Amino acid sequence: MTQSPRPKVEIYTKWGCPYCVRAKALLDEKGVAYEEYDVTMGGPKRAEMVERAPGAATVPQIFVNDQALGGSDDLQALDRAGKLDALLGLA
């Protein structure tokens, strides 16, 4: 039986953001690799984040296979509901 490839996980963060730390800790705990984009100073990655998740003014913003999941609270809620592992290819 072949294992399906892990989804692409991306997270937009800011330096010193406790919600970003919490979201990354959950992903780390699950052993999920992710690409982190620091938008502390704004710039093109910040504009990219806003374009990908219209109305998203806060960080972190988390994407799985280009689908916006939302922020840290959304990630935690998916985990509590037992839905996160499937999204991350762990189930």
Coordinates of N, CA and C in Angstrom, one line a residue:
M1 N 0.8 -1.2 0.0 CA 0.0 0.0 0.0 C 0.9 1.2 0.0
T2 N 0.7 2.1 -0.9 CA 1.5 3.3 -1.0 C 0.8 4.4 -0.2
Q3 N 1.7 5.2 0.4 CA 1.2 6.3 1.2 C 1.0 7.5 0.3
S4 N -0.2 8.2 0.5 CA -0.4 9.4 -0.3 C 0.5 10.5 0.1
P5 N 0.8 11.3 -0.8 CA 1.7 12.4 -0.5 C 1.1 13.4 0.5
R6 N 1.9 14.0 1.3 CA 1.5 15.0 2.3 C 1.1 16.2 1.6
P7 N 0.0 16.9 2.1 CA -0.4 18.1 1.4 C 0.6 19.3 1.7
K8 N 0.5 20.3 0.8 CA 1.4 21.4 1.0 C 0.8 22.3 2.0
V9 N 1.5 22.6 3.1 CA 1.1 23.5 4.2 C 1.9 24.8 4.2
E10 N 1.2 25.9 4.2 CA 1.9 27.2 4.3 C 1.3 28.0 5.4
I11 N 2.1 28.8 6.1 CA 1.6 29.6 7.2 C 2.3 31.0 7.1
Y12 N 1.5 32.0 7.1 CA 2.0 33.4 7.1 C 2.0 33.8 8.6
T13 N 3.2 34.4 9.0 CA 3.4 34.7 10.4 C 4.0 36.1 10.6
K14 N 4.0 36.6 11.8 CA 4.7 37.8 12.2 C 5.6 37.4 13.4
W15 N 6.7 38.1 13.5 CA 7.6 37.9 14.6 C 6.9 38.3 15.9
G16 N 7.1 37.4 16.9 CA 6.5 37.7 18.3 C 5.0 37.5 18.4
C17 N 4.4 36.9 17.4 CA 2.9 36.7 17.5 C 2.7 35.4 18.2
P18 N 2.0 35.4 19.4 CA 1.7 34.2 20.2 C 0.8 33.2 19.5
Y19 N -0.1 33.7 18.6 CA -1.0 32.8 17.9 C -0.3 32.1 16.8
C20 N 0.7 32.7 16.2 CA 1.6 32.1 15.2 C 2.4 31.0 15.9
V21 N 2.9 31.3 17.1 CA 3.7 30.3 17.8 C 2.8 29.1 18.1
R22 N 1.6 29.3 18.6 CA 0.7 28.2 18.9 C 0.3 27.4 17.7
A23 N 0.1 28.0 16.6 CA -0.3 27.3 15.4 C 0.9 26.4 14.9
K24 N 2.1 27.0 14.9 CA 3.3 26.3 14.5 C 3.6 25.1 15.4
A25 N 3.3 25.3 16.7 CA 3.6 24.3 17.7 C 2.6 23.1 17.4
L26 N 1.4 23.3 17.1 CA 0.5 22.2 16.8 C 0.9 21.5 15.5
L27 N 1.3 22.2 14.5 CA 1.8 21.5 13.3 C 3.1 20.7 13.6
D28 N 4.0 21.3 14.4 CA 5.2 20.6 14.8 C 4.9 19.4 15.6
E29 N 4.0 19.5 16.5 CA 3.5 18.3 17.3 C 3.0 17.2 16.5
K30 N 2.4 17.5 15.4 CA 1.9 16.5 14.5 C 2.9 16.0 13.4
G31 N 4.1 16.6 13.5 CA 5.1 16.3 12.5 C 4.9 16.7 11.1
V32 N 4.2 17.8 11.0 CA 3.8 18.3 9.6 C 4.9 19.4 9.2
A33 N 5.4 19.2 8.0 CA 6.3 20.1 7.4 C 5.5 21.3 6.8
Y34 N 6.0 22.5 7.0 CA 5.3 23.6 6.4 C 6.2 24.7 5.9
E35 N 5.8 25.5 5.0 CA 6.5 26.7 4.5 C 6.0 27.9 5.3
E36 N 6.9 28.6 5.9 CA 6.6 29.8 6.7 C 7.0 31.0 6.0
Y37 N 6.1 32.0 5.9 CA 6.3 33.3 5.3 C 6.2 34.4 6.4
D38 N 7.2 35.1 6.7 CA 7.2 36.1 7.7 C 6.7 37.4 7.0
V39 N 5.6 37.9 7.5 CA 5.0 39.2 7.0 C 5.1 40.3 7.9
T40 N 6.1 40.2 8.9 CA 6.3 41.3 9.9 C 6.4 42.7 9.3
M41 N 7.2 42.7 8.3 CA 7.5 44.0 7.6 C 6.6 44.3 6.4
G42 N 5.6 43.6 6.3 CA 4.7 43.8 5.1 C 5.3 43.2 3.9
G43 N 5.3 44.0 2.8 CA 5.9 43.6 1.6 C 5.1 42.7 0.7
P44 N 5.7 42.0 -0.3 CA 5.0 41.2 -1.2 C 4.3 40.0 -0.6
K45 N 4.9 39.4 0.4 CA 4.3 38.2 1.0 C 3.0 38.6 1.7
R46 N 3.0 39.8 2.4 CA 1.8 40.3 3.0 C 0.7 40.5 2.0
A47 N 1.0 41.1 0.9 CA 0.0 41.4 -0.2 C -0.5 40.0 -0.7
E48 N 0.4 39.1 -0.9 CA 0.0 37.7 -1.3 C -0.9 37.1 -0.4
M49 N -0.7 37.2 0.9 CA -1.6 36.6 1.9 C -3.0 37.2 1.8
V50 N -3.0 38.5 1.7 CA -4.3 39.2 1.6 C -5.1 38.8 0.4
E51 N -4.3 38.7 -0.7 CA -4.9 38.2 -2.0 C -5.5 36.8 -1.9
R52 N -4.7 35.9 -1.2 CA -5.2 34.5 -1.1 C -6.3 34.3 -0.1
A53 N -6.4 35.2 0.9 CA -7.4 35.1 1.9 C -8.0 36.5 2.1
P54 N -8.9 36.9 1.2 CA -9.5 38.2 1.2 C -10.2 38.4 2.6
G55 N -9.9 39.6 3.2 CA -10.5 39.9 4.5 C -9.7 39.4 5.6
A56 N -8.6 38.7 5.3 CA -7.7 38.2 6.4 C -6.8 39.4 6.8
A57 N -7.0 39.9 8.0 CA -6.1 41.0 8.4 C -5.2 40.6 9.5
T58 N -5.4 39.4 10.0 CA -4.6 38.9 11.2 C -3.7 37.7 10.7
V59 N -2.7 37.5 11.6 CA -1.9 36.3 11.4 C -2.0 35.4 12.6
P60 N -1.8 34.1 12.5 CA -1.3 33.5 11.3 C -2.5 33.3 10.3
Q61 N -2.1 33.1 9.1 CA -3.1 32.6 8.0 C -2.5 31.3 7.5
I62 N -3.3 30.2 7.6 CA -2.8 28.9 7.3 C -3.5 28.4 6.0
F63 N -2.7 27.8 5.1 CA -3.2 27.2 3.9 C -2.8 25.8 3.8
V64 N -3.7 24.9 3.3 CA -3.4 23.5 3.0 C -3.8 23.3 1.6
N65 N -2.8 22.9 0.8 CA -3.1 22.7 -0.7 C -3.8 23.9 -1.3
D66 N -3.4 25.1 -0.9 CA -3.9 26.4 -1.4 C -5.3 26.7 -0.9
Q67 N -5.8 25.9 0.0 CA -7.1 26.2 0.6 C -6.9 26.9 1.9
A68 N -7.5 28.1 2.1 CA -7.4 28.9 3.3 C -8.1 28.2 4.5
L69 N -7.4 27.9 5.6 CA -8.0 27.3 6.7 C -8.4 28.3 7.8
G70 N -7.7 29.5 7.7 CA -8.0 30.5 8.7 C -6.7 30.7 9.6
G71 N -7.0 31.1 10.8 CA -5.9 31.3 11.8 C -5.7 30.2 12.8
S72 N -5.1 30.6 13.9 CA -4.7 29.6 14.9 C -6.0 29.0 15.6
D73 N -7.0 29.9 15.9 CA -8.2 29.4 16.5 C -8.9 28.4 15.6
D74 N -8.9 28.7 14.3 CA -9.5 27.7 13.3 C -8.8 26.4 13.3
L75 N -7.5 26.5 13.3 CA -6.6 25.3 13.3 C -6.9 24.4 14.5
Q76 N -7.0 25.1 15.7 CA -7.2 24.4 16.9 C -8.6 23.8 16.9
A77 N -9.6 24.5 16.4 CA -11.0 24.0 16.3 C -11.1 22.7 15.4
L78 N -10.4 22.8 14.3 CA -10.4 21.6 13.4 C -9.7 20.4 14.1
D79 N -8.7 20.7 14.9 CA -8.1 19.6 15.7 C -9.0 19.0 16.7
R80 N -9.7 19.9 17.5 CA -10.6 19.4 18.5 C -11.8 18.6 17.9
A81 N -12.2 19.0 16.7 CA -13.3 18.3 16.0 C -12.9 17.0 15.3
G82 N -11.6 16.8 15.4 CA -11.0 15.5 14.8 C -10.9 15.6 13.3
K83 N -10.9 16.8 12.7 CA -10.9 16.9 11.2 C -9.5 17.3 10.7
L84 N -8.6 17.8 11.6 CA -7.3 18.3 11.1 C -6.4 17.2 10.6
D85 N -6.3 16.1 11.2 CA -5.4 15.0 10.8 C -5.7 14.6 9.3
A86 N -7.0 14.5 9.0 CA -7.4 14.2 7.6 C -6.9 15.2 6.6
L87 N -7.1 16.5 7.0 CA -6.7 17.6 6.1 C -5.2 17.6 5.9
L88 N -4.4 17.2 6.9 CA -3.0 17.1 6.9 C -2.4 15.8 6.3
G89 N -3.3 14.9 5.9 CA -2.8 13.7 5.4 C -2.3 12.7 6.4
L90 N -2.8 12.9 7.7 CA -2.3 12.0 8.7 C -3.2 10.9 9.1
A91 N -4.5 11.0 8.6 CA -5.5 10.0 9.0 C -5.5 8.8 8.1

